[in-house]
Structure formats: structure tokens, C-alpha cells
PDB file of C-alpha atoms in Angstrom:
ATOM      1  CA  MET A 371     -13.732   5.965  -8.155  1.00  0.00           C
ATOM      2  CA  PHE A 372     -12.039   5.736  -4.762  1.00  0.00           C
ATOM      3  CA  PRO A 373     -12.082   2.620  -2.505  1.00  0.00           C
ATOM      4  CA  ILE A 374     -13.325   3.207   1.045  1.00  0.00           C
ATOM      5  CA  SER A 375     -13.965  -0.325   2.382  1.00  0.00           C
ATOM      6  CA  ASP A 376     -14.444  -3.937   1.363  1.00  0.00           C
ATOM      7  CA  ASP A 377     -17.072  -6.585   2.050  1.00  0.00           C
ATOM      8  CA  ASN A 378     -14.772  -9.573   2.376  1.00  0.00           C
ATOM      9  CA  PRO A 379     -14.898 -10.811   5.994  1.00  0.00           C
ATOM     10  CA  GLU A 380     -12.272 -13.249   7.272  1.00  0.00           C
ATOM     11  CA  PRO A 381     -12.007 -14.522  10.872  1.00  0.00           C
ATOM     12  CA  GLY A 382      -9.087 -13.179  12.875  1.00  0.00           C
ATOM     13  CA  ILE A 383      -7.452  -9.973  14.095  1.00  0.00           C
ATOM     14  CA  PRO A 384      -4.992  -8.253  11.712  1.00  0.00           C
ATOM     15  CA  ILE A 385      -2.572  -7.110  14.412  1.00  0.00           C
ATOM     16  CA  VAL A 386       0.404  -6.555  12.098  1.00  0.00           C
ATOM     17  CA  THR A 387      -1.671  -4.366   9.788  1.00  0.00           C
ATOM     18  CA  TRP A 388      -2.755  -2.237  12.740  1.00  0.00           C
ATOM     19  CA  VAL A 389       0.813  -2.016  14.059  1.00  0.00           C
ATOM     20  CA  LEU A 390       2.157  -0.946  10.654  1.00  0.00           C
ATOM     21  CA  ILE A 391      -0.481   1.778  10.432  1.00  0.00           C
ATOM     22  CA  ALA A 392       0.347   2.921  13.974  1.00  0.00           C
ATOM     23  CA  ILE A 393       4.084   3.064  13.237  1.00  0.00           C
ATOM     24  CA  CYS A 394       3.606   5.041  10.022  1.00  0.00           C
ATOM     25  CA  CYS A 395       1.321   7.512  11.808  1.00  0.00           C
ATOM     26  CA  ALA A 396       3.736   7.866  14.739  1.00  0.00           C
ATOM     27  CA  VAL A 397       6.690   8.504  12.412  1.00  0.00           C
ATOM     28  CA  PHE A 398       4.700  11.057  10.444  1.00  0.00           C
ATOM     29  CA  PHE A 399       3.675  13.003  13.543  1.00  0.00           C
ATOM     30  CA  LEU A 400       7.291  12.892  14.698  1.00  0.00           C
ATOM     31  CA  GLN A 401       8.304  14.362  11.333  1.00  0.00           C
ATOM     32  CA  ALA A 402       5.605  17.015  11.641  1.00  0.00           C
ATOM     33  CA  SER A 403       6.836  17.981  15.109  1.00  0.00           C
ATOM     34  CA  LEU A 404      10.288  18.896  13.796  1.00  0.00           C
ATOM     35  CA  PRO A 405      11.210  22.430  12.714  1.00  0.00           C
ATOM     36  CA  PRO A 406      11.005  22.790   8.893  1.00  0.00           C
ATOM     37  CA  GLY A 407      14.753  22.576   8.346  1.00  0.00           C
ATOM     38  CA  GLU A 408      15.151  19.511  10.532  1.00  0.00           C
ATOM     39  CA  ALA A 409      12.122  17.846   8.955  1.00  0.00           C
ATOM     40  CA  GLU A 410      13.617  18.256   5.488  1.00  0.00           C
ATOM     41  CA  LEU A 411      16.974  16.981   6.728  1.00  0.00           C
ATOM     42  CA  ALA A 412      15.282  13.897   8.218  1.00  0.00           C
ATOM     43  CA  VAL A 413      13.802  13.075   4.808  1.00  0.00           C
ATOM     44  CA  TYR A 414      17.277  13.190   3.257  1.00  0.00           C
ATOM     45  CA  GLN A 415      18.826  11.202   6.099  1.00  0.00           C
ATOM     46  CA  PHE A 416      16.220   8.440   6.357  1.00  0.00           C
ATOM     47  CA  GLY A 417      14.639   8.522   2.901  1.00  0.00           C
ATOM     48  CA  LEU A 418      16.021   6.307   0.153  1.00  0.00           C
ATOM     49  CA  ILE A 419      18.356   8.247  -2.174  1.00  0.00           C
ATOM     50  CA  PRO A 420      19.255   6.056  -5.172  1.00  0.00           C
ATOM     51  CA  GLY A 421      22.556   7.826  -5.772  1.00  0.00           C
ATOM     52  CA  VAL A 422      23.636   7.196  -2.179  1.00  0.00           C
ATOM     53  CA  LEU A 423      22.410   3.603  -2.275  1.00  0.00           C
ATOM     54  CA  PHE A 424      24.431   2.828  -5.415  1.00  0.00           C
ATOM     55  CA  GLY A 425      27.471   4.875  -4.408  1.00  0.00           C
ATOM     56  CA  SER A 426      27.455   7.660  -6.998  1.00  0.00           C
ATOM     57  CA  THR A 427      26.707  10.210  -4.274  1.00  0.00           C
ATOM     58  CA  VAL A 428      28.172  10.403  -0.793  1.00  0.00           C
ATOM     59  CA  MET A 429      26.191  11.736   2.171  1.00  0.00           C
ATOM     60  CA  THR A 430      28.342  12.998   5.007  1.00  0.00           C
ATOM     61  CA  ASP A 431      27.352  12.285   8.604  1.00  0.00           C
ATOM     62  CA  ALA A 432      24.615   9.860   7.552  1.00  0.00           C
ATOM     63  CA  PRO A 433      22.956   8.483  10.722  1.00  0.00           C
ATOM     64  CA  VAL A 434      22.230   5.070   9.144  1.00  0.00           C
ATOM     65  CA  PRO A 435      23.875   3.006   6.380  1.00  0.00           C
ATOM     66  CA  ALA A 436      22.493   3.546   2.887  1.00  0.00           C
ATOM     67  CA  TRP A 437      20.970   0.044   2.786  1.00  0.00           C
ATOM     68  CA  ALA A 438      18.994   0.749   5.964  1.00  0.00           C
ATOM     69  CA  THR A 439      17.156   3.631   4.278  1.00  0.00           C
ATOM     70  CA  VAL A 440      15.403   1.036   2.100  1.00  0.00           C
ATOM     71  CA  PHE A 441      13.514   0.135   5.294  1.00  0.00           C
ATOM     72  CA  SER A 442      13.316   3.509   7.069  1.00  0.00           C
ATOM     73  CA  SER A 443      11.895   5.180   3.953  1.00  0.00           C
ATOM     74  CA  MET A 444       8.887   2.815   4.062  1.00  0.00           C
ATOM     75  CA  PHE A 445       7.648   4.418   7.273  1.00  0.00           C
ATOM     76  CA  MET A 446       8.039   8.085   6.284  1.00  0.00           C
ATOM     77  CA  HIS A 447       5.614  10.227   4.295  1.00  0.00           C
ATOM     78  CA  GLY A 448       5.761  13.514   2.462  1.00  0.00           C
ATOM     79  CA  GLY A 449       2.511  14.984   3.772  1.00  0.00           C
ATOM     80  CA  PHE A 450      -0.781  14.215   5.476  1.00  0.00           C
ATOM     81  CA  ALA A 451      -2.604  13.358   2.221  1.00  0.00           C
ATOM     82  CA  HIS A 452       0.221  10.984   1.314  1.00  0.00           C
ATOM     83  CA  LEU A 453      -0.068   9.271   4.698  1.00  0.00           C
ATOM     84  CA  ALA A 454      -3.871   9.167   4.713  1.00  0.00           C
ATOM     85  CA  GLY A 455      -4.146   7.620   1.254  1.00  0.00           C
ATOM     86  CA  ASN A 456      -1.568   4.945   1.989  1.00  0.00           C
ATOM     87  CA  MET A 457      -3.053   4.048   5.364  1.00  0.00           C
ATOM     88  CA  LEU A 458      -6.553   3.836   3.914  1.00  0.00           C
ATOM     89  CA  TYR A 459      -5.402   1.300   1.320  1.00  0.00           C
ATOM     90  CA  LEU A 460      -3.484  -0.678   3.933  1.00  0.00           C
ATOM     91  CA  TRP A 461      -6.532  -0.654   6.232  1.00  0.00           C
ATOM     92  CA  ILE A 462      -8.877  -1.893   3.510  1.00  0.00           C
ATOM     93  CA  PHE A 463      -6.707  -4.560   1.899  1.00  0.00           C
ATOM     94  CA  GLY A 464      -4.061  -5.454   4.475  1.00  0.00           C
ATOM     95  CA  ASP A 465      -6.257  -7.379   6.895  1.00  0.00           C
ATOM     96  CA  ASN A 466      -7.336 -10.039   4.402  1.00  0.00           C
ATOM     97  CA  VAL A 467      -3.801 -10.552   3.133  1.00  0.00           C
ATOM     98  CA  GLU A 468      -2.402 -10.771   6.673  1.00  0.00           C
ATOM     99  CA  LEU A 469      -5.019 -13.329   7.711  1.00  0.00           C
ATOM    100  CA  ALA A 470      -4.290 -15.366   4.573  1.00  0.00           C
ATOM    101  CA  MET A 471      -0.568 -15.453   5.399  1.00  0.00           C
ATOM    102  CA  GLY A 472      -0.217 -15.273   9.160  1.00  0.00           C
ATOM    103  CA  ARG A 473       1.424 -12.451  11.076  1.00  0.00           C
ATOM    104  CA  LEU A 474       5.111 -13.193  10.677  1.00  0.00           C
ATOM    105  CA  ARG A 475       4.905 -14.150   7.021  1.00  0.00           C
ATOM    106  CA  PHE A 476       2.788 -11.088   6.278  1.00  0.00           C
ATOM    107  CA  LEU A 477       5.332  -8.788   7.925  1.00  0.00           C
ATOM    108  CA  LEU A 478       8.149 -10.397   5.934  1.00  0.00           C
ATOM    109  CA  PHE A 479       6.059 -10.180   2.750  1.00  0.00           C
ATOM    110  CA  TYR A 480       5.363  -6.494   3.392  1.00  0.00           C
ATOM    111  CA  LEU A 481       9.062  -5.709   3.818  1.00  0.00           C
ATOM    112  CA  VAL A 482      10.167  -7.794   0.829  1.00  0.00           C
ATOM    113  CA  THR A 483       7.670  -6.180  -1.540  1.00  0.00           C
ATOM    114  CA  GLY A 484       8.662  -2.786  -0.158  1.00  0.00           C
ATOM    115  CA  ILE A 485      12.285  -3.588  -1.018  1.00  0.00           C
ATOM    116  CA  ALA A 486      11.263  -4.718  -4.515  1.00  0.00           C
ATOM    117  CA  ALA A 487       9.336  -1.480  -5.033  1.00  0.00           C
ATOM    118  CA  ALA A 488      12.237   0.681  -3.839  1.00  0.00           C
ATOM    119  CA  LEU A 489      14.711  -1.121  -6.094  1.00  0.00           C
ATOM    120  CA  ALA A 490      12.370  -0.935  -9.100  1.00  0.00           C
ATOM    121  CA  HIS A 491      12.387   2.847  -8.738  1.00  0.00           C
ATOM    122  CA  SER A 492      16.084   3.136  -7.875  1.00  0.00           C
ATOM    123  CA  PHE A 493      17.343   1.048 -10.794  1.00  0.00           C
ATOM    124  CA  LEU A 494      15.599   3.452 -13.190  1.00  0.00           C
ATOM    125  CA  VAL A 495      17.291   6.513 -11.665  1.00  0.00           C
ATOM    126  CA  PRO A 496      20.481   5.140 -10.066  1.00  0.00           C
ATOM    127  CA  ALA A 497      22.169   8.541  -9.808  1.00  0.00           C
ATOM    128  CA  SER A 498      19.168  10.460  -8.471  1.00  0.00           C
ATOM    129  CA  THR A 499      19.598  12.546  -5.328  1.00  0.00           C
ATOM    130  CA  VAL A 500      15.854  12.934  -4.744  1.00  0.00           C
ATOM    131  CA  PRO A 501      14.780  10.980  -1.633  1.00  0.00           C
ATOM    132  CA  LEU A 502      12.067   8.364  -1.932  1.00  0.00           C
ATOM    133  CA  VAL A 503       9.705   8.069   1.038  1.00  0.00           C
ATOM    134  CA  GLY A 504       6.382   6.367   1.641  1.00  0.00           C
ATOM    135  CA  ALA A 505       4.758   3.029   2.349  1.00  0.00           C
ATOM    136  CA  SER A 506       3.071   2.879  -1.048  1.00  0.00           C
ATOM    137  CA  GLY A 507       5.583   0.446  -2.553  1.00  0.00           C
ATOM    138  CA  ALA A 508       4.995  -2.141   0.174  1.00  0.00           C
ATOM    139  CA  ILE A 509       1.252  -1.451   0.126  1.00  0.00           C
ATOM    140  CA  SER A 510       1.294  -1.989  -3.646  1.00  0.00           C
ATOM    141  CA  GLY A 511       2.614  -5.472  -2.865  1.00  0.00           C
ATOM    142  CA  VAL A 512      -0.369  -5.989  -0.565  1.00  0.00           C
ATOM    143  CA  LEU A 513      -2.693  -4.902  -3.386  1.00  0.00           C
ATOM    144  CA  GLY A 514      -1.072  -7.369  -5.767  1.00  0.00           C
ATOM    145  CA  ALA A 515      -1.517 -10.159  -3.231  1.00  0.00           C
ATOM    146  CA  TYR A 516      -5.156  -9.202  -2.610  1.00  0.00           C
ATOM    147  CA  LEU A 517      -5.824  -9.330  -6.336  1.00  0.00           C
ATOM    148  CA  MET A 518      -4.424 -12.865  -6.545  1.00  0.00           C
ATOM    149  CA  LEU A 519      -6.290 -14.039  -3.448  1.00  0.00           C
ATOM    150  CA  TYR A 520      -9.650 -12.267  -3.773  1.00  0.00           C
ATOM    151  CA  PRO A 521     -10.144 -11.012  -7.363  1.00  0.00           C
ATOM    152  CA  ARG A 522     -13.922 -11.246  -6.938  1.00  0.00           C
ATOM    153  CA  GLY A 523     -13.992  -9.684  -3.487  1.00  0.00           C
ATOM    154  CA  ARG A 524     -16.361  -6.726  -3.293  1.00  0.00           C
ATOM    155  CA  VAL A 525     -14.754  -3.324  -2.798  1.00  0.00           C
ATOM    156  CA  ARG A 526     -16.940  -0.397  -1.827  1.00  0.00           C
ATOM    157  CA  VAL A 527     -15.942   2.678  -3.826  1.00  0.00           C
ATOM    158  CA  LEU A 528     -16.842   6.328  -3.656  1.00  0.00           C
ATOM    159  CA  PHE A 529     -17.827   7.820  -6.992  1.00  0.00           C
ATOM    160  CA  LEU A 530     -17.945  11.559  -7.605  1.00  0.00           C
ATOM    161  CA  PRO A 531     -19.244  12.282 -11.118  1.00  0.00           C
ATOM    162  CA  PHE A 532     -18.076  15.542 -12.659  1.00  0.00           C
ATOM    163  CA  PRO A 533     -19.458  18.148 -13.163  1.00  0.00           C
ATOM    164  CA  ILE A 534     -22.449  16.841 -11.162  1.00  0.00           C
ATOM    165  CA  ILE A 535     -21.335  16.847  -7.523  1.00  0.00           C
ATOM    166  CA  ILE A 536     -23.214  13.848  -6.134  1.00  0.00           C
ATOM    167  CA  LEU A 537     -21.462  11.417  -3.822  1.00  0.00           C
ATOM    168  CA  ARG A 538     -22.353   7.808  -4.513  1.00  0.00           C
ATOM    169  CA  THR A 539     -21.004   4.536  -3.173  1.00  0.00           C
ATOM    170  CA  PHE A 540     -21.317   1.109  -4.727  1.00  0.00           C
ATOM    171  CA  TYR A 541     -19.513  -2.239  -4.791  1.00  0.00           C
ATOM    172  CA  VAL A 542     -17.084  -3.220  -7.539  1.00  0.00           C
ATOM    173  CA  PRO A 543     -15.063  -6.461  -7.875  1.00  0.00           C
ATOM    174  CA  ALA A 544     -11.486  -6.141  -6.623  1.00  0.00           C
ATOM    175  CA  LEU A 545     -10.292  -7.228 -10.075  1.00  0.00           C
ATOM    176  CA  VAL A 546     -11.763  -4.042 -11.534  1.00  0.00           C
ATOM    177  CA  VAL A 547     -10.626  -1.674  -8.769  1.00  0.00           C
ATOM    178  CA  LEU A 548      -7.087  -3.004  -8.435  1.00  0.00           C
ATOM    179  CA  GLY A 549      -6.677  -3.757 -12.131  1.00  0.00           C
ATOM    180  CA  LEU A 550      -7.632  -0.185 -12.987  1.00  0.00           C
ATOM    181  CA  TRP A 551      -5.296   1.123 -10.273  1.00  0.00           C
ATOM    182  CA  PHE A 552      -2.412  -0.869 -11.755  1.00  0.00           C
ATOM    183  CA  VAL A 553      -3.113   0.335 -15.296  1.00  0.00           C
ATOM    184  CA  ILE A 554      -3.143   3.939 -14.054  1.00  0.00           C
ATOM    185  CA  GLN A 555       0.269   3.437 -12.436  1.00  0.00           C
ATOM    186  CA  VAL A 556       1.755   1.983 -15.622  1.00  0.00           C
ATOM    187  CA  VAL A 557       0.284   4.659 -17.888  1.00  0.00           C
ATOM    188  CA  SER A 558       1.325   7.431 -15.507  1.00  0.00           C
ATOM    189  CA  GLY A 559       4.824   5.985 -15.293  1.00  0.00           C
ATOM    190  CA  LEU A 560       5.153   5.851 -19.073  1.00  0.00           C
ATOM    191  CA  ALA A 561       3.852   9.393 -19.426  1.00  0.00           C
ATOM    192  CA  SER A 562       6.087  10.952 -16.755  1.00  0.00           C
ATOM    193  CA  PRO A 563       9.907  11.070 -16.764  1.00  0.00           C
ATOM    194  CA  VAL A 564      11.000   9.135 -13.685  1.00  0.00           C
ATOM    195  CA  GLU A 565      13.277  11.906 -12.405  1.00  0.00           C
ATOM    196  CA  GLU A 566      10.610  14.583 -12.816  1.00  0.00           C
ATOM    197  CA  ALA A 567       7.534  12.737 -11.560  1.00  0.00           C
ATOM    198  CA  GLY A 568       6.366  13.692  -8.096  1.00  0.00           C
ATOM    199  CA  VAL A 569       5.053  10.155  -7.579  1.00  0.00           C
ATOM    200  CA  ALA A 570       7.194   7.009  -7.791  1.00  0.00           C
ATOM    201  CA  PHE A 571       4.870   5.202 -10.193  1.00  0.00           C
ATOM    202  CA  TRP A 572       7.402   2.486 -11.024  1.00  0.00           C
ATOM    203  CA  ALA A 573       7.843   1.727  -7.342  1.00  0.00           C
ATOM    204  CA  HIS A 574       4.096   1.065  -7.260  1.00  0.00           C
ATOM    205  CA  VAL A 575       4.337  -1.159 -10.333  1.00  0.00           C
ATOM    206  CA  GLY A 576       7.331  -3.040  -8.943  1.00  0.00           C
ATOM    207  CA  GLY A 577       5.692  -3.619  -5.576  1.00  0.00           C
ATOM    208  CA  PHE A 578       2.418  -4.743  -7.157  1.00  0.00           C
ATOM    209  CA  VAL A 579       4.098  -7.245  -9.485  1.00  0.00           C
ATOM    210  CA  ALA A 580       6.261  -8.543  -6.629  1.00  0.00           C
ATOM    211  CA  GLY A 581       3.129  -9.044  -4.522  1.00  0.00           C
ATOM    212  CA  MET A 582       1.417 -11.034  -7.279  1.00  0.00           C
ATOM    213  CA  VAL A 583       4.483 -13.223  -7.827  1.00  0.00           C
ATOM    214  CA  LEU A 584       5.319 -13.821  -4.166  1.00  0.00           C
ATOM    215  CA  VAL A 585       1.880 -14.425  -2.647  1.00  0.00           C
ATOM    216  CA  PRO A 586       1.862 -18.194  -3.449  1.00  0.00           C
ATOM    217  CA  PHE A 587       5.039 -18.585  -1.382  1.00  0.00           C
ATOM    218  CA  PHE A 588       3.779 -16.596   1.631  1.00  0.00           C
ATOM    219  CA  LYS A 589       0.138 -17.609   1.949  1.00  0.00           C
ATOM    220  CA  ARG A 590      -0.966 -20.366   4.307  1.00  0.00           C
ATOM    221  CA  ARG A 591      -0.953 -23.769   2.663  1.00  0.00           C
ATOM    222  CA  GLU A 592      -4.689 -24.207   3.068  1.00  0.00           C
ATOM    223  CA  VAL A 593      -5.510 -20.802   1.579  1.00  0.00           C
ATOM    224  CA  ARG A 594      -6.467 -20.894  -2.083  1.00  0.00           C
ATOM    225  CA  LEU A 595      -5.695 -18.347  -4.727  1.00  0.00           C
ATOM    226  CA  PHE A 596      -8.621 -16.757  -6.595  1.00  0.00           C
ATOM    227  CA  HIS A 597     -11.175 -17.134  -3.807  1.00  0.00           C
ATOM    228  CA  PRO A 598     -14.840 -17.030  -4.788  1.00  0.00           C
ATOM    229  CA  PRO A 599     -16.741 -14.010  -3.419  1.00  0.00           C
ATOM    230  CA  GLN A 600     -17.872 -14.239   0.195  1.00  0.00           C
ATOM    231  CA  PRO A 601     -21.641 -14.296   0.864  1.00  0.00           C
ATOM    232  CA  ARG A 602     -22.721 -10.798   1.780  1.00  0.00           C
ATOM    233  CA  VAL A 603     -23.793 -10.444   5.415  1.00  0.00           C
ATOM    234  CA  PHE A 604     -25.839  -7.561   6.754  1.00  0.00           C
ATOM    235  CA  ASP A 605     -26.527  -7.077  10.461  1.00  0.00           C
ATOM    236  CA  GLY A 606     -29.861  -5.292  10.695  1.00  0.00           C
ATOM    237  CA  ARG A 607     -29.229  -4.318  14.304  1.00  0.00           C
ATOM    238  CA  THR A 608     -26.034  -2.342  13.635  1.00  0.00           C
ATOM    239  CA  GLY A 609     -25.877  -1.801   9.887  1.00  0.00           C
ATOM    240  CA  ALA A 610     -22.139  -2.455  10.236  1.00  0.00           C
ATOM    241  CA  ARG A 611     -19.807  -2.684   7.275  1.00  0.00           C
ATOM    242  CA  ARG A 612     -16.088  -3.070   7.199  1.00  0.00           C
ATOM    243  CA  GLY A 613     -13.837  -0.093   6.584  1.00  0.00           C
ATOM    244  CA  PRO A 614     -13.127   3.299   8.116  1.00  0.00           C
ATOM    245  CA  TRP A 615     -16.303   4.849   6.783  1.00  0.00           C
ATOM    246  CA  GLY A 616     -18.318   1.689   6.243  1.00  0.00           C
TER     247      GLY A 616
END
């Protein structure tokens, strides 16, 4: 069950969401343009290394202070699939959260939840020398906010039953989609040693929880938590739906 769009229209243009996606894509293609050795070095220089952040490891000739990598790491990715998955989630869920908060507050919220996610991971492995990169911690905060704002919003998911290979799409409440996503992160985190896991599950958990806790302080005053579902609108002339493949 994989989300591909939502049916939760809100008036406005999510400029910050688009800009964040553009920056992440630009940084990734810059990474991809580097020779392999330089690309790997860039990950170590601009990714978040817990040991360097907490002072147990020293990196010589670091181009930025250790604290700055908390921010730079949010815009780097380890591969195209990593980038594509993160940007898809930000595209689907970021617009509603941005429009519920306003541009400046949404940007601040995104960065703060990204920091919370990075620290949640780093505190568990404070001496690790493995760099953490990716926007998923901040995006997890966006998911947590979306869950608090629109738990009954309809999310269009792609379902691929196995072993029968038949692609199907249907709508599921955000509470189910995002709740299941959160449970998977927690279970995966408990089942995988933090230092050995290839995915920073606890960063996802930390960002998600931070998003749920902080959304009341960042949303517009007139915006309610736990919105009722929006009436479904279908334009017979275009058949348009929201989302990259909607």
C-alpha cells in the first residue's frame, strides 16, 4: 500500500513545498555530477555524523561547522530512490500543511522537525561515524502534522497484491495510511540495531512525534485540528485529481 496522491483540496499555492522539492532535487543532481570519490566525500563533509556533532570524532578540514550539517544533511540523499520517495511524500502531504501554517511558519516547522529527527537518531548512536543524510526526518514531521490536521483526509494509495500482480488504487483515510507508516517505523526501529540499520527509523519516529506535538503552535489560529473530510469534487471535463500521478 503506497500513497500516490490525496483528495484534500485547500485554496492557495504551496510555494515553500515546491521550493524545498526543487532544492533537494538540485542538490541531488549536483551530488550525482561529482566523481565517485568526491561524491562520497561530500556525504561525509555535509552529512550529519553523530560522533563529529558530539565531539567524540574530529573531522579535519571540515568545510562547515558540525552543527551546520544538521541542516545541510536534510537536503542530501543517498540515491535516486531515496530522493524520489521523500519528494513524493513531501509533494502529497506538504501542500496542505504549508497552507494550514503559512509559508514562513511552515519553513520554520520543517527545519525544526528535521532537527528533532536528526537529534533523535544521533542521541541513540552518539559515537557513530556513519553520516546521516536525507529529508525524511523533516518530512516525517510534515506527516505527523498532516495526521493531526486531516486524520480523515482521503489518501489515494497504490496496492499491489502478491503473488497476483494487479495494480489497484483506492482511497484510504490518512489516519490509516500515516498510522500504519508510523507503526512500521517503530517496529522496524525496534527490530534493527540502530548502528546497523540502513534506514534511520528513529529519525523518522522523532520527526513524526515532533510534528504532532508542534503543529498546534505553528498552524494558523483559524485552522482547526482534526478537520472533517473535504467533500469530494470531480471535474468531468478534465478528470483531474491531485498528486503526481493523479
